[in-house]
Coordinates of C-alpha atoms in Angstrom, one line a residue:
M23 CA -39.3 -21.4 -15.9
K24 CA -42.7 -20.4 -18.2
K25 CA -43.5 -16.8 -18.0
R26 CA -46.9 -16.2 -16.9
K27 CA -49.1 -13.1 -17.9
L28 CA -50.7 -11.9 -14.8
A29 CA -54.2 -10.4 -15.4
L30 CA -56.7 -9.2 -12.2
A31 CA -59.9 -8.3 -12.8
L32 CA -61.5 -5.8 -10.6
A33 CA -65.4 -4.8 -10.4
V34 CA -66.3 -1.7 -9.1
T35 CA -69.7 0.0 -8.5
A36 CA -69.6 3.6 -7.8
L37 CA -71.9 5.1 -4.7
I38 CA -73.8 7.4 -7.5
T39 CA -76.7 9.8 -5.6
A40 CA -78.7 12.2 -6.7
C41 CA -81.5 14.0 -5.0
S42 CA -84.6 15.8 -5.5
S43 CA -87.4 17.4 -4.4
G44 CA -90.8 15.5 -3.1
D45 CA -93.4 15.2 -5.5
D46 CA -96.4 16.5 -2.9
G47 CA -93.9 20.0 -3.7
A48 CA -93.3 19.8 0.0
D49 CA -89.6 21.6 1.2
Y50 CA -87.4 18.6 1.5
V51 CA -85.2 16.3 0.1
V52 CA -85.4 13.1 -1.5
C53 CA -82.3 10.9 -1.8
P54 CA -81.8 7.5 -2.9
V55 CA -79.9 4.7 -0.3
V56 CA -76.4 4.8 -0.9
R57 CA -75.5 1.5 -2.5
P58 CA -71.8 -0.5 -0.8
I59 CA -69.1 -0.7 -3.6
S60 CA -69.0 -4.4 -4.7
V61 CA -65.8 -6.5 -5.5
E62 CA -65.5 -9.3 -8.4
I63 CA -61.9 -10.5 -8.5
D64 CA -60.3 -12.9 -10.8
V65 CA -57.0 -13.9 -10.5
D66 CA -54.7 -15.9 -12.8
V67 CA -51.1 -16.3 -11.1
T68 CA -51.3 -16.0 -7.2
R69 CA -47.5 -15.1 -6.3
A70 CA -47.1 -14.0 -2.1
S71 CA -45.8 -10.5 -3.4
V72 CA -48.0 -9.8 -6.2
I73 CA -51.1 -7.8 -5.5
E74 CA -53.5 -10.1 -5.5
T75 CA -57.6 -10.4 -4.2
S76 CA -56.6 -10.3 -0.4
T77 CA -54.2 -8.1 -0.9
L78 CA -55.5 -5.2 -3.1
Q79 CA -56.3 -2.2 -0.7
H80 CA -56.5 1.1 -2.5
F81 CA -56.3 2.5 -5.8
Y82 CA -57.6 6.2 -7.7
M83 CA -59.8 6.3 -10.4
Y84 CA -59.9 9.6 -12.7
G85 CA -63.3 10.0 -14.7
A86 CA -64.6 13.2 -16.7
G87 CA -62.4 16.1 -14.4
T88 CA -63.2 14.0 -10.8
T89 CA -60.5 11.8 -9.0
Y90 CA -62.1 9.6 -6.8
E91 CA -60.4 7.6 -4.1
V92 CA -61.3 4.1 -3.8
T93 CA -60.8 2.1 0.0
R94 CA -61.4 -1.4 1.0
Q95 CA -62.7 -1.8 4.4
T96 CA -62.1 -4.4 6.8
N97 CA -65.2 -6.4 6.1
G98 CA -64.4 -6.4 3.4
T99 CA -66.6 -3.9 0.8
W100 CA -65.2 -0.8 -0.6
T101 CA -66.1 3.0 -0.4
I102 CA -65.5 5.9 -3.2
S103 CA -65.1 9.4 -2.4
P104 CA -66.9 11.1 -3.6
D105 CA -69.1 9.0 -3.8
N106 CA -71.6 10.1 -7.2
W107 CA -71.3 10.1 -10.8
P108 CA -69.2 12.6 -12.3
S109 CA -71.2 16.1 -12.3
S110 CA -70.0 17.0 -15.8
A111 CA -71.1 13.8 -17.5
E112 CA -74.9 13.5 -18.6
D113 CA -76.3 10.4 -17.6
D114 CA -76.4 9.2 -21.7
K115 CA -72.4 10.5 -22.4
N116 CA -70.1 8.3 -22.0
V117 CA -67.1 8.6 -19.6
T118 CA -63.7 6.8 -19.4
F119 CA -62.4 6.2 -16.3
Y120 CA -58.8 5.6 -15.2
A121 CA -57.6 3.6 -12.0
Y122 CA -54.1 2.9 -10.9
N123 CA -52.6 2.3 -7.5
T124 CA -49.8 4.4 -7.3
D125 CA -49.4 5.7 -3.8
A126 CA -50.7 9.5 -4.7
A127 CA -53.8 10.7 -6.3
S128 CA -51.5 13.3 -8.0
D129 CA -48.9 10.5 -9.9
F130 CA -51.8 10.9 -12.9
D131 CA -51.4 13.2 -15.4
S132 CA -54.7 13.9 -17.0
S133 CA -53.9 16.0 -20.1
G134 CA -52.0 12.5 -21.4
N135 CA -53.8 10.1 -19.6
N136 CA -50.1 9.0 -18.5
V137 CA -49.3 7.7 -14.9
T138 CA -45.9 8.2 -13.3
L139 CA -44.0 5.9 -11.5
S140 CA -40.2 5.9 -9.7
V141 CA -39.5 2.1 -8.5
A142 CA -38.5 2.5 -4.8
E143 CA -34.6 2.1 -3.9
D144 CA -35.3 -0.5 -1.4
A145 CA -35.9 -4.3 -3.0
F146 CA -38.1 -5.0 -0.2
A147 CA -40.6 -2.2 -0.4
Q148 CA -41.5 -2.1 -4.0
K149 CA -45.0 -2.2 -5.3
D150 CA -46.7 -3.9 -8.5
L151 CA -48.6 -1.0 -10.2
L152 CA -51.7 -2.0 -11.5
V153 CA -53.7 -0.4 -14.0
A154 CA -56.9 -0.1 -15.3
T155 CA -59.3 1.6 -18.2
T156 CA -63.2 1.1 -19.5
T157 CA -65.8 3.7 -21.3
T158 CA -69.2 3.6 -19.9
S159 CA -72.3 5.8 -18.8
Y160 CA -74.8 6.2 -16.2
D161 CA -76.9 4.9 -18.8
A162 CA -74.9 2.1 -19.9
T163 CA -74.9 1.1 -16.0
G164 CA -78.8 1.0 -16.1
G165 CA -78.7 3.6 -13.5
S166 CA -76.7 1.6 -11.3
G167 CA -73.3 3.0 -11.3
K168 CA -71.1 0.4 -11.8
V169 CA -68.0 0.8 -12.9
S170 CA -66.0 -2.0 -13.8
L171 CA -62.3 -2.2 -14.4
T172 CA -59.7 -4.8 -15.4
F173 CA -56.6 -4.4 -13.6
D174 CA -53.5 -5.1 -15.9
H175 CA -50.0 -5.3 -13.6
V176 CA -47.6 -3.3 -16.1
C177 CA -44.6 -3.4 -13.9
T178 CA -41.8 -6.5 -14.4
A179 CA -41.4 -8.8 -11.9
P180 CA -37.9 -10.2 -11.9
R181 CA -37.0 -12.8 -9.3
V182 CA -33.0 -13.5 -8.6
S183 CA -32.0 -16.7 -7.6
L184 CA -28.6 -18.7 -7.2
T185 CA -27.6 -22.2 -8.1
M186 CA -24.1 -23.8 -8.0
T187 CA -23.2 -26.1 -10.6
N188 CA -22.5 -29.5 -9.4
T189 CA -19.0 -29.4 -11.7
L190 CA -18.3 -26.7 -8.8
R191 CA -19.6 -28.5 -6.0
N192 CA -17.1 -31.6 -6.8
A193 CA -14.0 -29.0 -6.8
L194 CA -14.6 -27.6 -3.8
G195 CA -14.8 -30.8 -1.8
S196 CA -15.3 -30.2 1.6
D197 CA -15.4 -26.4 1.3
N198 CA -19.0 -24.4 1.4
L199 CA -19.6 -20.9 -0.8
K200 CA -21.5 -18.8 0.4
V201 CA -23.0 -15.8 -1.0
T202 CA -23.2 -12.4 1.1
K203 CA -24.2 -9.5 -1.2
V204 CA -26.3 -9.3 -4.4
L205 CA -26.3 -5.8 -6.4
L206 CA -28.3 -5.9 -9.4
R207 CA -26.8 -2.9 -11.7
D208 CA -27.2 0.1 -13.6
I209 CA -31.3 -0.5 -13.8
K210 CA -33.4 2.4 -15.0
K211 CA -35.7 3.1 -12.2
S212 CA -38.5 5.9 -13.4
G213 CA -41.0 5.7 -16.4
K214 CA -44.1 7.1 -17.3
Y215 CA -47.1 4.4 -18.5
S216 CA -49.8 5.6 -21.0
L217 CA -53.0 3.8 -20.2
T218 CA -53.9 5.1 -23.9
T219 CA -51.3 3.5 -25.6
G220 CA -50.8 0.6 -23.2
E221 CA -46.8 1.5 -23.8
W222 CA -43.7 2.6 -21.1
T223 CA -41.9 5.9 -21.8
V224 CA -38.7 4.6 -19.9
N225 CA -36.0 7.7 -18.2
D226 CA -32.4 7.0 -18.8
E227 CA -31.8 7.9 -15.3
T228 CA -30.3 4.2 -13.8
T229 CA -30.1 3.2 -9.8
N230 CA -28.4 -0.1 -8.0
Y231 CA -30.9 -2.0 -6.4
T232 CA -29.2 -4.1 -3.3
L233 CA -30.6 -7.7 -3.0
T234 CA -29.0 -9.4 0.0
N235 CA -26.7 -8.1 2.2
N236 CA -25.9 -10.6 4.9
T237 CA -22.5 -11.3 6.6
D238 CA -24.2 -14.6 7.7
G239 CA -24.7 -15.2 4.0
I240 CA -26.0 -17.8 1.8
T241 CA -24.5 -21.0 1.4
V242 CA -25.3 -21.8 -2.2
T243 CA -26.0 -25.7 -3.3
T244 CA -27.0 -27.7 -6.6
E245 CA -30.7 -26.6 -5.7
Q246 CA -32.1 -23.1 -6.7
Q247 CA -32.6 -21.1 -3.7
F248 CA -34.7 -17.4 -4.8
L249 CA -33.0 -14.4 -2.9
P250 CA -35.2 -13.1 0.7
C251 CA -36.6 -10.3 -1.3
D252 CA -38.3 -12.2 -3.4
Y253 CA -39.8 -10.5 -6.4
L254 CA -39.4 -7.0 -7.5
F255 CA -41.1 -4.6 -9.7
L256 CA -39.4 -2.6 -11.7
I257 CA -39.9 -0.9 -15.1
P258 CA -39.8 -2.8 -18.3
Q259 CA -37.0 -2.6 -20.1
S260 CA -33.8 -4.3 -21.7
L261 CA -30.8 -5.4 -19.2
N262 CA -28.7 -4.8 -22.0
G263 CA -25.3 -2.7 -20.0
A264 CA -27.0 -3.7 -16.7
S265 CA -25.0 -6.7 -14.7
I266 CA -25.2 -8.4 -11.1
D267 CA -22.2 -8.1 -8.8
V268 CA -21.8 -11.1 -6.3
T269 CA -19.6 -10.8 -3.3
Y270 CA -19.1 -14.9 -2.1
Q271 CA -16.8 -16.5 0.2
I272 CA -15.1 -20.4 0.0
G273 CA -14.3 -21.4 3.0
A274 CA -12.2 -19.3 5.1
K275 CA -10.7 -17.6 2.2
E276 CA -11.2 -13.7 1.5
P277 CA -14.3 -13.2 0.4
R278 CA -14.5 -11.6 -3.5
T279 CA -16.7 -10.2 -6.1
K280 CA -17.6 -11.0 -9.3
N281 CA -19.0 -9.1 -11.8
I282 CA -21.9 -10.7 -14.4
L283 CA -23.1 -8.8 -16.9
L284 CA -26.7 -9.4 -18.3
N285 CA -28.7 -10.1 -21.2
K286 CA -32.3 -10.6 -21.0
T287 CA -35.7 -8.3 -21.6
L288 CA -37.8 -8.0 -18.8
E289 CA -41.3 -7.6 -20.3
K290 CA -43.9 -6.0 -19.0
G291 CA -46.8 -7.9 -17.0
N292 CA -44.6 -10.9 -16.6
T293 CA -42.6 -12.8 -13.5
N294 CA -38.9 -13.2 -14.8
P295 CA -36.6 -15.1 -13.8
I296 CA -32.8 -14.6 -12.8
N297 CA -30.4 -17.4 -11.9
I298 CA -27.7 -16.9 -11.3
P299 CA -25.3 -20.5 -12.3
I300 CA -22.2 -20.2 -9.8
G301 CA -19.9 -22.1 -11.9
T302 CA -15.8 -23.2 -12.1
S303 CA -15.3 -19.6 -12.7
F304 CA -15.8 -18.6 -8.9
N305 CA -13.1 -21.0 -7.9
Y306 CA -10.4 -19.2 -6.2
E307 CA -7.3 -19.9 -8.6

């Protein structure tokens, strides 16, 4: 299956407000009208589980000592808090903005411009990580305060499937083979992503992910079947040393578990198919 690069473009207009005394010297304040945030999104690949236009709801943005929280409203517009340009930046001073869609603003470390991620243990609860970086000044925006962000998908998105070989299908005769559990073993689960270099620093600690666990099982056929957890969102890494346990049953016989070693690199920003061929080595002796 051809790997596809995931890209997401987002333009965010920061709400820039400034107040001044009236020209006639009267004791009142004149403030410009607050402008709503506008969003323009371009998605190269549309997948049900990958964040896209309709599912991106919230992210944080950091610039010049200020952390912003950006939230989509029910009418599709965006609000940003606080709603002004970084107070420490002059109008002609360039500001680098860093955006990220983790659950907490504190996941960003401004001293190194890194975002920390720990992948959820529940395969069904994992989420895509998007980041963006741009540099601009208030003057460069023409006084609009518009900050244009192009988000990149920096996790890796493997999707696991099962396919029975024709040889095994013929050997089983009238019996069916059902898979009741699939366990992904020894996967590195955390790391930090540098918005400066675009590289991951991956921690050595590993964990296991249960991809399906159902006594009713999945009846495997010669047609490719994706597991119900759909896409996983993991730290990019080599799978050398990782493996998959497949627990299965043929007909009314006792269940067995087969361990399959993996030899694949999960690349950043790509969907990475992992197909498990169910062949004659699964047959009972």
